[in-house]
CSV table of C-alpha atoms and ligand atoms in Angstrom, one decimal:
chain,number,residue,atom,x,y,z
I,1,MET,CA,26.3,165.0,1.5
I,2,SER,CA,23.9,166.8,-0.8
I,3,TYR,CA,20.2,166.2,-0.5
I,4,GLN,CA,17.1,167.3,-2.4
I,5,LYS,CA,15.7,170.5,-0.9
I,6,ILE,CA,12.2,170.4,0.4
I,7,ALA,CA,9.8,173.3,-0.5
I,8,VAL,CA,6.3,173.9,0.6
I,9,VAL,CA,4.2,176.2,-1.7
I,10,SER,CA,0.8,177.4,-0.6
I,11,GLY,CA,-1.9,178.4,-3.0
I,12,ALA,CA,-0.4,175.9,-5.4
I,13,SER,CA,-3.7,175.1,-7.3
I,14,SER,CA,-3.3,177.9,-9.8
I,15,GLY,CA,-1.6,181.1,-10.8
I,16,ILE,CA,1.6,182.2,-9.1
I,17,GLY,CA,1.6,179.2,-6.7
I,18,ALA,CA,1.3,176.6,-9.4
I,19,ALA,CA,4.0,178.3,-11.5
I,20,THR,CA,6.3,178.5,-8.5
I,21,ALA,CA,5.8,174.8,-7.7
I,22,ARG,CA,6.8,174.0,-11.3
I,23,SER,CA,9.8,176.4,-11.2
I,24,LEU,CA,11.1,175.1,-7.9
I,25,ALA,CA,10.8,171.5,-9.0
I,26,GLN,CA,12.7,172.5,-12.2
I,27,ALA,CA,15.4,174.0,-9.9
I,28,GLY,CA,15.7,170.6,-8.1
I,29,HIS,CA,13.3,170.9,-5.1
I,30,HIS,CA,10.9,168.3,-3.9
I,31,VAL,CA,7.7,170.4,-3.7
I,32,TYR,CA,4.7,170.0,-1.4
I,33,ALA,CA,2.0,171.6,-3.5
I,34,LEU,CA,-0.6,172.8,-1.0
I,35,ALA,CA,-4.1,174.2,-1.7
I,36,ARG,CA,-7.8,173.5,-0.9
I,37,ARG,CA,-8.6,171.9,-4.3
I,38,THR,CA,-7.4,168.3,-4.2
I,39,GLU,CA,-7.8,167.5,-7.9
I,40,ARG,CA,-5.6,170.4,-8.9
I,41,VAL,CA,-2.8,169.8,-6.5
I,42,GLU,CA,-2.8,166.1,-7.3
I,43,ALA,CA,-2.5,166.8,-11.0
I,44,LEU,CA,0.3,169.3,-10.4
I,45,ALA,CA,2.2,167.1,-8.0
I,46,LYS,CA,2.0,164.2,-10.5
I,47,GLU,CA,3.4,166.5,-13.2
I,48,ILE,CA,6.4,167.7,-11.1
I,49,ASN,CA,7.0,164.6,-9.1
I,50,GLY,CA,6.0,166.4,-5.9
I,51,THR,CA,3.6,165.8,-3.1
I,52,PRO,CA,0.0,167.0,-3.1
I,53,VAL,CA,-1.4,168.5,0.1
I,54,THR,CA,-5.1,169.4,0.5
I,55,CYS,CA,-5.0,172.1,3.1
I,56,ASP,CA,-6.9,175.3,3.7
I,57,VAL,CA,-4.5,177.9,5.3
I,58,THR,CA,-7.4,179.4,7.1
I,59,ASP,CA,-7.9,176.2,9.1
I,60,ASP,CA,-5.6,176.0,12.2
I,61,ALA,CA,-6.1,172.2,12.6
I,62,ALA,CA,-5.4,171.5,8.9
I,63,VAL,CA,-2.2,173.5,8.9
I,64,ALA,CA,-1.0,171.9,12.1
I,65,ALA,CA,-1.8,168.4,10.8
I,66,PHE,CA,0.1,169.0,7.6
I,67,ALA,CA,3.1,170.4,9.5
I,68,ALA,CA,3.2,167.2,11.7
I,69,THR,CA,3.7,165.1,8.6
I,70,LEU,CA,6.9,166.8,7.6
I,71,ASP,CA,10.4,165.7,8.7
I,72,ARG,CA,12.3,168.6,7.1
I,73,VAL,CA,11.6,171.8,5.2
I,74,ASP,CA,14.1,174.1,3.6
I,75,LEU,CA,11.8,176.6,1.9
I,76,LEU,CA,8.3,177.9,2.6
I,77,VAL,CA,6.5,180.0,0.0
I,78,ASN,CA,3.5,181.7,1.5
I,79,ASN,CA,1.6,182.4,-1.6
I,80,ALA,CA,-2.0,181.6,-0.7
I,81,GLY,CA,-4.1,184.8,-0.7
I,82,GLY,CA,-6.0,187.2,-2.8
I,83,ALA,CA,-8.5,190.0,-3.1
I,84,ILE,CA,-12.2,189.9,-2.4
I,85,GLY,CA,-14.3,192.8,-3.7
I,86,ALA,CA,-13.3,196.3,-4.7
I,87,ASP,CA,-15.9,198.3,-2.8
I,88,PRO,CA,-15.1,201.7,-1.3
I,89,VAL,CA,-14.7,201.9,2.4
I,90,ALA,CA,-18.1,203.6,2.7
I,91,THR,CA,-19.9,200.4,1.5
I,92,ALA,CA,-17.3,197.7,2.3
I,93,GLU,CA,-18.4,194.3,3.4
I,94,VAL,CA,-16.9,193.5,6.8
I,95,ALA,CA,-16.9,189.8,5.9
I,96,ASP,CA,-14.8,190.4,2.8
I,97,TRP,CA,-12.2,192.3,4.9
I,98,GLN,CA,-12.2,189.5,7.5
I,99,ALA,CA,-11.8,186.8,4.8
I,100,MET,CA,-8.9,188.7,3.2
I,101,TYR,CA,-7.2,189.2,6.5
I,102,ASP,CA,-7.6,185.5,7.3
I,103,VAL,CA,-6.1,184.1,4.2
I,104,ASN,CA,-3.4,186.7,3.4
I,105,VAL,CA,-2.2,187.5,6.9
I,106,LEU,CA,-3.3,184.7,9.2
I,107,GLY,CA,-2.7,182.1,6.6
I,108,THR,CA,0.9,183.3,6.4
I,109,LEU,CA,1.1,183.3,10.2
I,110,ARG,CA,-0.3,179.8,10.6
I,111,LEU,CA,2.0,178.2,8.0
I,112,THR,CA,5.1,180.2,9.1
I,113,LYS,CA,4.6,179.3,12.8
I,114,ALA,CA,4.0,175.7,12.0
I,115,LEU,CA,7.0,175.2,9.8
I,116,LEU,CA,9.5,177.6,11.5
I,117,PRO,CA,11.0,174.9,13.8
I,118,ALA,CA,11.8,172.7,10.8
I,119,LEU,CA,13.1,175.7,8.8
I,120,VAL,CA,15.5,176.6,11.7
I,121,ALA,CA,16.5,173.0,12.1
I,122,SER,CA,17.4,172.8,8.4
I,123,GLY,CA,20.3,175.1,9.1
I,124,ALA,CA,19.6,177.1,5.9
I,125,GLY,CA,15.9,177.9,5.7
I,126,THR,CA,14.1,180.4,3.5
I,127,ILE,CA,10.6,181.9,3.8
I,128,VAL,CA,9.3,183.7,0.7
I,129,THR,CA,6.0,185.5,1.2
I,130,VAL,CA,4.1,186.8,-1.7
I,131,SER,CA,2.5,190.1,-0.7
I,132,SER,CA,1.6,192.8,-3.3
I,133,THR,CA,2.3,196.3,-4.4
I,134,ALA,CA,-0.9,196.9,-2.4
I,135,GLY,CA,1.4,196.3,0.6
I,136,LEU,CA,3.2,199.5,-0.4
I,137,ILE,CA,0.5,201.8,-1.4
I,138,VAL,CA,-3.3,202.1,-1.3
I,139,TYR,CA,-5.8,202.8,-4.1
I,140,GLU,CA,-9.5,203.5,-4.3
I,141,GLY,CA,-11.6,200.4,-3.8
I,142,GLY,CA,-8.6,198.5,-2.6
I,143,GLY,CA,-8.9,199.3,1.1
I,144,GLY,CA,-9.5,195.8,2.4
I,145,TYR,CA,-6.9,194.2,0.2
I,146,ALA,CA,-4.3,196.9,0.9
I,147,ALA,CA,-5.0,196.7,4.6
I,148,ALA,CA,-4.4,192.9,4.5
I,149,LYS,CA,-1.3,193.3,2.3
I,150,HIS,CA,0.2,196.0,4.5
I,151,ALA,CA,-0.4,193.7,7.5
I,152,GLN,CA,1.3,190.8,5.7
I,153,THR,CA,4.3,193.1,5.0
I,154,ALA,CA,4.3,194.0,8.7
I,155,LEU,CA,4.4,190.4,9.7
I,156,VAL,CA,7.3,189.7,7.3
I,157,GLU,CA,9.3,192.6,8.4
I,158,THR,CA,8.8,191.8,12.1
I,159,LEU,CA,9.7,188.1,11.5
I,160,ARG,CA,13.0,189.2,9.8
I,161,LEU,CA,13.9,191.2,12.9
I,162,GLU,CA,13.0,188.4,15.2
I,163,LEU,CA,14.9,185.8,13.3
I,164,CYS,CA,18.1,187.8,13.0
I,165,GLY,CA,20.8,185.4,14.1
I,166,GLU,CA,18.8,182.3,13.1
I,167,PRO,CA,19.6,180.5,9.8
I,168,VAL,CA,16.4,181.5,8.1
I,169,ARG,CA,16.2,184.3,5.5
I,170,VAL,CA,12.9,186.2,5.1
I,171,VAL,CA,12.0,187.4,1.7
I,172,GLU,CA,9.0,189.3,0.4
I,173,ILE,CA,7.9,189.5,-3.2
I,174,ASP,CA,5.5,192.3,-4.1
I,175,PRO,CA,3.9,191.8,-7.5
I,176,GLY,CA,2.1,194.6,-9.3
I,177,MET,CA,-0.1,193.8,-12.3
I,178,VAL,CA,0.0,190.0,-12.9
I,179,LYS,CA,-2.5,188.5,-15.3
I,180,THR,CA,-3.5,185.1,-13.9
I,181,ASP,CA,-6.6,182.9,-14.5
I,182,GLU,CA,-8.2,183.7,-11.1
I,183,PHE,CA,-6.9,186.7,-9.2
I,184,ALA,CA,-9.2,189.4,-10.8
I,185,LEU,CA,-12.1,186.9,-11.3
I,186,ASN,CA,-12.1,186.0,-7.6
I,187,ARG,CA,-11.9,189.7,-6.7
I,188,PHE,CA,-15.0,190.4,-8.8
I,189,SER,CA,-16.9,187.3,-7.9
I,190,GLY,CA,-16.6,185.7,-11.3
I,191,ASP,CA,-17.5,188.9,-13.3
I,192,THR,CA,-15.4,188.3,-16.5
I,193,THR,CA,-16.1,191.8,-17.8
I,194,ARG,CA,-14.8,193.6,-14.7
I,195,ALA,CA,-11.9,191.2,-14.5
I,196,ALA,CA,-10.9,191.7,-18.1
I,197,ALA,CA,-11.0,195.5,-17.7
I,198,VAL,CA,-8.1,195.3,-15.2
I,199,TYR,CA,-5.8,194.3,-18.0
I,200,GLN,CA,-7.5,196.2,-20.8
I,201,GLY,CA,-4.9,197.5,-23.3
I,202,VAL,CA,-1.9,196.5,-21.2
I,203,GLU,CA,0.4,194.9,-23.7
I,204,HIS,CA,2.4,192.7,-21.4
I,205,PRO,CA,1.0,192.3,-17.9
I,206,LEU,CA,3.2,190.1,-15.8
I,207,THR,CA,2.5,186.4,-15.9
I,208,ALA,CA,2.6,183.9,-13.0
I,209,ASP,CA,5.8,182.4,-14.5
I,210,ASP,CA,7.4,185.9,-14.3
I,211,ILE,CA,6.8,186.0,-10.5
I,212,ALA,CA,7.8,182.3,-10.1
I,213,THR,CA,11.1,183.2,-11.8
I,214,CYS,CA,11.7,185.9,-9.2
I,215,ILE,CA,10.7,183.7,-6.3
I,216,THR,CA,13.0,180.9,-7.4
I,217,TRP,CA,15.8,183.3,-7.9
I,218,THR,CA,15.6,184.7,-4.4
I,219,ALA,CA,15.3,181.2,-3.0
I,220,THR,CA,18.3,179.7,-4.9
I,221,LEU,CA,20.8,182.5,-4.3
I,222,PRO,CA,23.6,181.6,-1.9
I,223,HIS,CA,22.0,181.4,1.5
I,224,HIS,CA,23.8,184.4,3.0
I,225,ILE,CA,22.0,186.7,0.5
I,226,ASN,CA,18.6,187.8,1.8
I,227,ILE,CA,16.5,189.8,-0.7
I,228,ASP,CA,14.4,191.6,1.8
I,229,ARG,CA,11.8,192.9,-0.6
I,230,MET,CA,11.3,192.7,-4.3
I,231,VAL,CA,8.8,194.9,-6.0
I,232,VAL,CA,7.9,193.6,-9.5
I,233,ARG,CA,5.7,195.4,-12.0
I,234,PRO,CA,5.2,195.1,-15.7
I,235,LEU,CA,7.0,197.7,-17.9
I,236,ALA,CA,3.6,199.3,-18.6
I,237,GLN,CA,2.9,199.9,-14.9
I,238,ALA,CA,5.1,202.7,-13.6
I,239,ALA,CA,3.1,203.0,-10.4
I,240,GLN,CA,-0.3,201.8,-9.1
I,241,HIS,CA,-2.2,204.5,-10.9
I,242,LYS,CA,0.2,205.0,-13.8
I,243,VAL,CA,-0.5,202.3,-16.4
I,244,HIS,CA,0.2,202.6,-20.1
I,245,ARG,CA,-2.8,201.2,-22.1
I,246,VAL,CA,-2.9,201.1,-25.9
C,182,8X3,C1,-2.1,192.6,-7.1
C,182,8X3,C2,-1.8,194.1,-7.4
C,182,8X3,O1,-2.8,196.3,-8.1
C,182,8X3,O2,-4.3,194.4,-7.9
C,182,8X3,O3,-1.7,192.2,-5.8
C,182,8X3,O4,-3.4,195.4,-5.9
C,182,8X3,S1,-3.1,195.1,-7.3
């Protein structure tokens, strides 16, 4: 008997998370759209006929309470995360590093731990974690973000080893330059000039929809195919420091 697959997408209030929720719904999933901002996830869930979940992935109790409401889960997309600040190590704010570790790494850990029993029980589970090209390479001013993203990658790679033999595939998506409404703005505390400079002269930075397409593809392939790691950059970005600007 076929049934509608159940997906949980964190960080679904904007950007890649919201686009992924839409894309997975389009592909036939029932989506639990999870984020801190209730109004946003409610509007999105209404649009895609999904379920809104107000939940902060840095809150142990909130994640556990959410997991307890679910009967089954086929797909978890760990998307909640982001960068805070771009200070050099010499002047870095310890609190920014802690916050980035909490949401990117421990947020992934909390949700993954909480939903893993259900994902295993589904008999064909998938975990897609959105890390970053900053999980591959470092750059000046990106120390705290790169440290968190490298750690998130370490978590994912460890998990894949530990789940070998279980019916859960473990996928990592590493986006490069993606122009979303909030990523750069959050990083620079709402400074629109600094945020705009990130994408200055780049003809086609990736969009949230581009990454959602990649996530949905990896999650809808036949279940024996595990895309370990997908690095996705815009054509104009050959490497972290090699960006074509016009
Ligand atoms: C986003 C990519 O270059 O801002 O995760 O670190 S970058």
